């Protein structure tokens, strides 16, 4: 089956997951390569089986194919596997869950989740604002459906997902609350102060704001929305080869503001391990 056929088949099977970002109505059918809502707004499937739901142009540093390819390489090597394994241990062992990955990037996280939840017949959806990332995500064989969408105006129906995954991505808590089912689970991962600290210290001087990091603002806002959330600290070291280190440098926004000579020096020196230090924030919807 071609990718466009797979995408259309997914939308046809799970039409109730989606809502039109133009008028807010539900979608009715897939016909002639388009997804149509009840008021006639149409969205065309790409050859890769994706849908473009944005209603405005996007200019973002994240639409960088080199960054996404580097991220894909390192994630497939297992950089975040202990985090995702912890999440998987908290997802109910039942069938037919609907799982959405917020800011899914190049799709590695969603692919890993699907591989671990074999024979569950779940429905997987990933979305990102970066078209290049979404195109890269479609390279993997799998059942997940990918789309380009706006976090602040999600093209999903209310109470349509059992699980929301948010790995290092921005959040729109009002939208999360809207699309999450009763008793559904939200998993949000945020960095701690020591996340990638070795790389941070290689790329920046002590007097630079980027030399250190605090998640206080993000965590305070999250707790304001979800005062009863559970919080789990996850810390480990990930071994790096020279090739992995080069990809790590380019997969993280840390390299954006770094001086060219600092990046060159870091690449020349390398690292044999990196610290992963995060908080896993867990919410069960009422």
mmCIF file of C-alpha atoms in Angstrom, residues 24 63 90 105 128 138 159 198 204 207 212 225 228-229 258 269 271-272 281:
data_model
loop_
_atom_site.group_PDB
_atom_site.id
_atom_site.type_symbol
_atom_site.label_atom_id
_atom_site.label_comp_id
_atom_site.label_asym_id
_atom_site.label_seq_id
_atom_site.Cartn_x
_atom_site.Cartn_y
_atom_site.Cartn_z
ATOM 1 C CA UNK A 24 -14.332 23.333 14.339
ATOM 2 C CA UNK A 63 12.564 23.416 10.173
ATOM 3 C CA UNK A 90 2.693 3.536 33.186
ATOM 4 C CA UNK A 105 9.559 15.696 15.288
ATOM 5 C CA UNK A 128 4.655 18.874 14.466
ATOM 6 C CA UNK A 138 6.991 8.986 7.227
ATOM 7 C CA UNK A 159 -12.004 13.632 24.271
ATOM 8 C CA UNK A 198 28.642 18.592 29.520
ATOM 9 C CA UNK A 204 29.186 28.473 26.426
ATOM 10 C CA UNK A 207 28.976 34.341 32.094
ATOM 11 C CA UNK A 212 23.095 27.017 33.022
ATOM 12 C CA UNK A 225 -2.596 23.692 35.797
ATOM 13 C CA UNK A 228 -2.050 16.894 41.716
ATOM 14 C CA UNK A 229 0.385 15.686 39.046
ATOM 15 C CA UNK A 258 27.004 29.044 20.243
ATOM 16 C CA UNK A 269 37.404 17.328 21.535
ATOM 17 C CA UNK A 271 32.648 13.512 24.662
ATOM 18 C CA UNK A 272 32.433 9.856 25.639
ATOM 19 C CA UNK A 281 5.361 14.853 34.760
#
